[in-house]
Amino acid sequence: MLVKAKPISYTMISSYNNCPWMFKAIYIDNLDQYKVKTDALVIGQTIHTIIEEFINNWKVKLTASPQKLLDEAIQKYLPTLKDGLKDEVIGILNNLDLGIIEMLRGKDVESEKAVALDINLNPVDFFSPDAVWRGKFDFVWIDEFLGARVVNILDFKTNREATADPLQLQFYAFLAHHYYKLEPVDMVNLYFWYLRQEGQEAIIHTTAKYSEHVDEFIAMPAKLFEQSEYPATPGEHCRYCSVAHHCPLVKDLAKSPEQVQSKNIEELVDAYLPLKQALNIIEAKINEALEQKEEIEGAFVKVKRKEYNKTVLDEQGLREYLKSADIPADVLWDSVSITQTLFKKLGLKIPEEYVTKEVAYRIEVVNKDI
């Protein structure tokens, strides 16, 4: 099967490696147009925007307080977030070690640098029809050292775990070597900055070995776009898949109960993750629509928003309260999640001063008379 290839990015290669069907759905069939922006995606994009503005301002206002410039950028973009995400973004950015930013002082740093290569590995415009490989560097600057040029790339990560993907490191080195016309002896330094981590441990630095993966990336267009089959491969990536509601594993289960019962346990296990993510995506789309409409009707059911009082616990206060109670040490520990169920199991009543009520909404499904 031959299809018109699109410019290849690290994200596309990673998607294919995770699940060939997901790659085909997004980049060949264009099903990604129906995707819902997840909270993780919104948080990542907002933090990138805030840090980009902060560093760009810091480059031209070298005498200004870095913390003041960061606070200004936060206040500019924070109102664009829904309330539930604001605290998380502030928490991540408050964890930022501004001392690390000092390594950029005096450097000619470019932010959101878009680079692309044509089929002959020559630099072209990012949106050129001749672009075959392309990517965006969060921040890039070039140092001269003993007659050699060193390209430095800094990429911000909001992942909860500091695990650098070797594929991204290799692909960025491939792009940088050809875009900046480096000789094989010249270097590409890559820095991944994990914003949820603290201090110097937040930075993972690698000097890329360019020559090891050139052939792999040159062969990538044929590998991605000339396959005869793109099998669905379930895994942890299903949790972030924007097209899980189209997944063949999910659609295969959208049958009668008898057909589902006929599946063996291995098939059901494979379908579990994409099915779970598909339901989350569907619920998110329904909630989004219900912000504009009172109810939505399908062929067999209709949905509407139902208001209820959500119980919000003061976890820190309750943790201190529990420490003062006669609770065995093997039952209570600092990292315990404070819930109403926990208090019920312990035979305790939650003091009123540690409880507040918030108005929240959930979807209510009503059968239609047919």
Coordinates of C-alpha atoms in Angstrom, one line a residue:
M1 CA 0.0 0.0 0.0
L2 CA 1.5 3.3 -1.0
V3 CA 0.2 6.6 0.5
K4 CA 1.4 10.2 0.3
A5 CA 4.0 10.5 3.1
K6 CA 3.9 13.3 5.6
P7 CA 7.0 14.9 7.1
I8 CA 8.3 12.6 9.8
S9 CA 8.7 13.8 13.4
Y10 CA 9.8 12.1 16.6
T11 CA 6.2 11.9 17.8
M12 CA 5.2 10.0 14.6
I13 CA 8.0 7.5 15.0
S14 CA 7.1 7.0 18.7
S15 CA 3.4 6.6 17.9
Y16 CA 4.3 3.9 15.3
N17 CA 6.6 2.1 17.7
N18 CA 3.9 2.1 20.4
C19 CA 1.0 1.0 18.1
P20 CA 1.1 0.9 14.3
W21 CA -2.7 1.2 14.1
M22 CA -2.7 4.4 16.2
F23 CA -0.1 5.8 13.8
K24 CA -2.2 5.0 10.8
A25 CA -5.4 6.3 12.4
I26 CA -3.8 9.7 13.2
Y27 CA -1.3 10.3 10.4
I28 CA -2.8 8.4 7.4
D29 CA -6.6 8.3 8.1
N30 CA -6.6 11.7 9.9
L31 CA -8.9 10.4 12.7
D32 CA -7.0 12.7 15.1
Q33 CA -9.4 15.5 14.2
Y34 CA -11.8 14.1 16.7
K35 CA -9.4 14.0 19.6
V36 CA -10.1 15.6 23.0
K37 CA -7.3 17.6 24.7
T38 CA -6.4 15.8 27.8
D39 CA -5.5 17.6 31.0
A40 CA -1.9 16.4 30.7
L41 CA -1.7 17.9 27.2
V42 CA -3.1 21.2 28.3
I43 CA -0.8 21.4 31.3
G44 CA 2.3 20.6 29.1
Q45 CA 1.4 23.1 26.5
T46 CA 0.7 25.9 29.0
I47 CA 3.9 25.3 30.9
H48 CA 5.9 25.4 27.7
T49 CA 4.3 28.7 26.7
I50 CA 4.9 30.2 30.1
I51 CA 8.6 29.1 30.2
E52 CA 9.2 30.3 26.6
E53 CA 7.8 33.8 27.4
F54 CA 9.8 33.9 30.7
I55 CA 13.1 33.0 29.1
N56 CA 12.6 35.3 26.1
N57 CA 11.9 38.2 28.5
W58 CA 14.8 37.2 30.7
K59 CA 17.2 37.4 27.7
V60 CA 16.4 41.1 27.1
K61 CA 15.9 42.1 30.8
L62 CA 19.1 40.7 32.3
T63 CA 18.8 42.9 35.4
A64 CA 15.3 42.0 36.2
S65 CA 14.4 39.5 38.9
P66 CA 14.0 36.0 37.2
Q67 CA 11.3 35.2 39.8
K68 CA 9.4 38.4 38.9
L69 CA 9.5 37.6 35.2
L70 CA 8.3 34.1 35.8
D71 CA 5.5 35.3 38.0
E72 CA 4.4 37.8 35.2
A73 CA 4.4 35.0 32.6
I74 CA 2.3 32.8 35.0
Q75 CA -0.2 35.5 35.6
K76 CA -0.6 36.1 31.9
Y77 CA -1.5 32.5 30.9
L78 CA -3.0 31.1 34.1
P79 CA -6.4 32.6 33.5
T80 CA -6.7 30.5 30.3
L81 CA -6.8 27.3 32.4
K82 CA -9.8 25.8 34.1
D83 CA -9.6 25.9 37.9
G84 CA -8.8 22.3 38.4
L85 CA -5.5 22.6 36.5
K86 CA -4.2 26.0 37.8
D87 CA -2.9 24.6 41.1
E88 CA -1.0 21.8 39.3
V89 CA 0.7 24.3 36.9
I90 CA 1.6 26.6 39.7
G91 CA 3.0 23.7 41.7
I92 CA 5.2 22.5 38.8
L93 CA 6.5 26.0 38.1
N94 CA 7.2 26.8 41.7
N95 CA 9.4 23.7 41.6
L96 CA 11.5 25.3 38.9
D97 CA 15.2 25.8 39.9
L98 CA 15.8 29.2 38.4
G99 CA 19.5 28.7 39.0
I100 CA 19.6 26.3 36.1
I101 CA 18.4 29.0 33.8
E102 CA 21.7 30.8 34.5
M103 CA 23.4 28.4 32.0
L104 CA 21.5 30.3 29.3
R105 CA 22.8 33.7 30.3
G106 CA 24.7 35.4 27.5
K107 CA 23.8 32.7 25.0
D108 CA 22.0 33.4 21.7
V109 CA 19.1 31.2 22.5
E110 CA 16.3 30.4 20.0
S111 CA 13.0 29.2 21.3
E112 CA 10.6 26.9 19.5
K113 CA 13.1 26.5 16.8
A114 CA 11.4 24.7 13.8
V115 CA 13.9 22.7 11.6
A116 CA 13.3 20.5 8.6
L117 CA 15.3 18.4 6.1
D118 CA 14.6 17.4 2.5
I119 CA 15.2 14.0 1.0
N120 CA 18.9 14.9 0.4
L121 CA 19.3 15.9 4.1
N122 CA 19.5 19.6 3.3
P123 CA 17.8 22.2 5.4
V124 CA 14.4 23.5 4.1
D125 CA 11.6 25.6 5.5
F126 CA 9.5 23.7 8.1
F127 CA 6.4 23.9 6.0
S128 CA 8.1 23.2 2.7
P129 CA 6.5 20.5 0.5
D130 CA 10.0 19.1 0.3
A131 CA 10.3 18.5 4.0
V132 CA 10.8 14.8 4.9
W133 CA 12.1 15.0 8.5
R134 CA 11.3 17.8 10.9
G135 CA 11.1 18.7 14.5
K136 CA 10.9 21.6 17.0
F137 CA 13.5 22.3 19.6
D138 CA 12.2 24.0 22.8
F139 CA 15.5 25.9 23.1
V140 CA 18.7 25.7 21.0
W141 CA 22.0 27.6 21.1
I142 CA 25.4 27.0 19.5
D143 CA 28.8 27.2 21.3
E144 CA 32.2 27.3 19.6
F145 CA 34.8 25.1 21.3
L146 CA 38.3 24.6 19.9
G147 CA 37.2 25.3 16.4
A148 CA 34.2 22.9 16.6
R149 CA 30.6 23.9 16.8
V150 CA 28.5 22.4 19.6
V151 CA 24.7 22.5 19.2
N152 CA 22.9 22.5 22.5
I153 CA 19.2 21.5 22.7
L154 CA 17.1 21.9 25.8
D155 CA 13.7 20.1 25.9
F156 CA 11.2 20.7 28.8
K157 CA 9.3 17.7 30.1
T158 CA 6.3 17.6 32.4
N159 CA 6.4 13.8 32.8
R160 CA 6.1 12.5 36.4
E161 CA 9.1 10.2 35.9
A162 CA 12.5 11.4 34.6
T163 CA 13.0 8.8 31.8
A164 CA 14.6 10.2 28.7
D165 CA 13.5 8.4 25.5
P166 CA 16.7 7.4 23.5
L167 CA 14.7 7.7 20.3
Q168 CA 14.1 11.4 20.8
L169 CA 17.7 12.0 21.6
Q170 CA 18.9 10.2 18.5
F171 CA 16.3 11.9 16.2
Y172 CA 17.2 15.4 17.5
A173 CA 20.9 14.7 16.9
F174 CA 20.1 13.5 13.4
L175 CA 18.1 16.7 12.7
A176 CA 20.7 19.0 14.3
H177 CA 23.7 17.5 12.5
H178 CA 22.3 18.1 9.1
Y179 CA 20.4 21.3 9.7
Y180 CA 23.4 23.0 11.2
K181 CA 25.8 21.3 8.7
L182 CA 28.0 19.8 11.3
E183 CA 31.0 17.6 10.6
P184 CA 31.0 14.2 12.2
V185 CA 33.4 15.4 14.8
D186 CA 31.2 18.2 16.0
M187 CA 28.8 17.6 18.9
V188 CA 25.2 17.8 19.8
N189 CA 24.4 18.2 23.5
L190 CA 20.9 17.3 24.6
Y191 CA 19.3 18.3 27.9
F192 CA 16.0 17.0 29.1
W193 CA 14.7 19.2 32.0
Y194 CA 12.1 17.3 34.0
L195 CA 10.2 20.2 35.7
R196 CA 8.6 18.0 38.4
Q197 CA 12.0 17.0 39.7
E198 CA 14.2 19.2 41.9
G199 CA 17.6 20.8 41.5
Q200 CA 20.3 19.4 39.3
E201 CA 18.6 16.0 39.3
A202 CA 15.9 17.5 37.1
I203 CA 18.4 17.7 34.2
I204 CA 19.4 14.7 32.1
H205 CA 22.3 15.5 29.8
T206 CA 23.4 13.3 26.8
T207 CA 26.0 13.9 24.1
A208 CA 24.4 12.3 21.1
K209 CA 26.2 9.7 19.0
Y210 CA 25.0 10.7 15.6
S211 CA 26.5 8.0 13.3
E212 CA 24.8 5.1 14.9
H213 CA 21.2 5.8 13.7
V214 CA 21.5 7.6 10.4
D215 CA 20.4 4.6 8.3
E216 CA 17.5 4.0 10.6
F217 CA 16.0 7.5 10.1
I218 CA 16.7 7.6 6.4
A219 CA 14.7 4.3 6.0
M220 CA 11.9 5.7 8.2
P221 CA 9.6 7.1 5.4
A222 CA 9.2 3.7 3.7
K223 CA 8.8 2.0 7.1
L224 CA 6.0 4.3 8.2
F225 CA 4.0 4.8 5.1
E226 CA 4.4 1.7 2.9
Q227 CA 3.2 -1.0 5.3
S228 CA 0.5 -3.5 4.3
E229 CA -0.8 -4.0 7.8
Y230 CA -1.0 -1.7 10.9
P231 CA -1.9 -3.9 13.8
A232 CA -3.4 -2.5 17.0
T233 CA -0.9 -3.1 19.8
P234 CA -2.4 -2.3 23.3
G235 CA -0.3 -1.1 26.1
E236 CA 0.3 1.8 28.5
H237 CA 0.1 4.2 25.6
C238 CA -3.6 3.5 25.4
R239 CA -4.0 5.8 28.4
Y240 CA -3.0 8.8 26.2
C241 CA -4.4 7.7 22.9
S242 CA -6.6 10.4 21.3
V243 CA -8.2 7.9 18.9
A244 CA -8.9 5.0 21.3
H245 CA -12.7 5.3 20.6
H246 CA -11.9 4.2 17.0
C247 CA -9.7 1.3 18.0
P248 CA -10.6 -2.0 16.3
L249 CA -10.1 -3.8 19.6
V250 CA -12.8 -1.5 21.2
K251 CA -15.2 -1.7 18.2
D252 CA -14.9 -5.5 18.3
L253 CA -16.3 -5.4 21.9
A254 CA -19.2 -3.0 21.0
K255 CA -21.3 -6.1 20.3
S256 CA -24.0 -7.9 22.2
P257 CA -23.3 -9.3 25.7
E258 CA -23.3 -12.8 24.2
Q259 CA -20.5 -11.9 21.8
V260 CA -18.4 -10.4 24.5
Q261 CA -18.9 -13.4 26.7
S262 CA -17.6 -15.6 23.8
K263 CA -14.2 -13.8 23.8
N264 CA -11.4 -15.6 25.6
I265 CA -9.8 -13.8 28.5
E266 CA -6.6 -12.9 26.6
E267 CA -8.6 -11.0 24.0
L268 CA -10.5 -9.2 26.7
V269 CA -7.3 -8.2 28.5
D270 CA -5.8 -6.8 25.3
A271 CA -9.0 -4.7 24.8
Y272 CA -9.1 -3.4 28.3
L273 CA -6.8 -0.4 28.1
P274 CA -8.1 1.0 24.8
L275 CA -11.7 0.4 25.9
K276 CA -11.1 2.2 29.2
Q277 CA -9.5 5.2 27.4
A278 CA -12.3 5.3 24.8
L279 CA -14.8 5.6 27.6
N280 CA -12.8 8.5 29.1
I281 CA -12.7 10.3 25.8
I282 CA -16.4 9.8 25.2
E283 CA -17.3 11.1 28.6
A284 CA -15.0 14.1 28.1
K285 CA -16.7 14.9 24.8
I286 CA -20.2 14.6 26.4
N287 CA -19.2 16.8 29.3
E288 CA -17.8 19.4 26.9
A289 CA -21.1 19.4 24.9
L290 CA -23.2 19.6 28.0
E291 CA -21.6 22.9 28.9
Q292 CA -23.4 24.3 25.9
K293 CA -26.6 22.2 26.0
E294 CA -29.0 21.1 28.7
E295 CA -29.2 17.6 27.2
I296 CA -28.1 15.5 24.2
E297 CA -30.2 12.8 22.6
G298 CA -28.9 9.7 20.9
A299 CA -30.9 7.0 19.1
F300 CA -31.7 5.1 22.3
V301 CA -30.8 7.3 25.3
K302 CA -30.3 10.9 26.2
V303 CA -27.8 12.4 28.6
K304 CA -28.0 15.5 30.8
R305 CA -26.0 17.1 33.6
K306 CA -26.9 16.2 37.2
E307 CA -25.8 18.5 40.0
Y308 CA -24.6 17.1 43.2
N309 CA -22.7 18.1 46.3
K310 CA -19.1 16.9 46.1
T311 CA -17.4 16.3 49.5
V312 CA -14.0 17.8 49.7
L313 CA -11.7 16.7 52.6
D314 CA -9.0 18.7 54.2
E315 CA -6.5 15.9 53.9
Q316 CA -3.6 17.6 55.7
G317 CA -5.8 18.5 58.6
L318 CA -7.3 15.0 58.8
R319 CA -3.9 13.5 58.7
E320 CA -2.9 15.5 61.8
Y321 CA -6.2 14.6 63.4
L322 CA -5.6 10.9 62.8
K323 CA -2.1 11.1 64.3
S324 CA -3.7 12.4 67.5
A325 CA -6.1 9.5 67.6
D326 CA -5.3 6.0 68.9
I327 CA -4.6 4.5 65.4
P328 CA -2.0 1.7 65.1
A329 CA 1.1 2.6 63.2
D330 CA 0.6 -0.2 60.6
V331 CA -2.8 1.3 59.7
L332 CA -1.7 4.9 59.4
W333 CA 1.3 6.3 57.5
D334 CA 2.2 9.7 56.1
S335 CA 1.4 8.8 52.5
V336 CA -2.0 7.3 53.2
S337 CA -4.8 8.7 51.0
I338 CA -7.4 10.2 53.3
T339 CA -10.9 9.1 52.1
Q340 CA -14.3 8.7 53.6
T341 CA -13.9 5.0 53.2
L342 CA -10.8 5.0 55.4
F343 CA -12.6 6.7 58.2
K344 CA -15.5 4.2 57.9
K345 CA -13.1 1.3 58.2
L346 CA -11.4 2.8 61.2
G347 CA -14.8 3.4 62.9
L348 CA -14.3 7.1 63.1
K349 CA -16.5 10.1 62.2
I350 CA -15.0 12.9 60.1
P351 CA -15.1 16.2 62.1
E352 CA -17.2 18.8 60.3
E353 CA -14.3 21.4 60.3
Y354 CA -12.4 19.2 57.9
V355 CA -15.2 18.9 55.3
T356 CA -16.5 21.4 52.7
K357 CA -19.0 21.0 50.0
E358 CA -18.6 21.9 46.3
V359 CA -21.2 21.9 43.6
A360 CA -20.2 19.4 40.9
Y361 CA -21.8 17.6 37.9
R362 CA -22.0 14.1 36.6
I363 CA -23.6 12.6 33.5
E364 CA -27.0 11.1 34.0
V365 CA -28.2 8.6 31.3
V366 CA -32.0 8.4 30.8
N367 CA -33.6 5.7 28.6
K368 CA -35.8 7.1 25.9
D369 CA -39.2 5.8 25.1
I370 CA -39.0 4.2 21.7

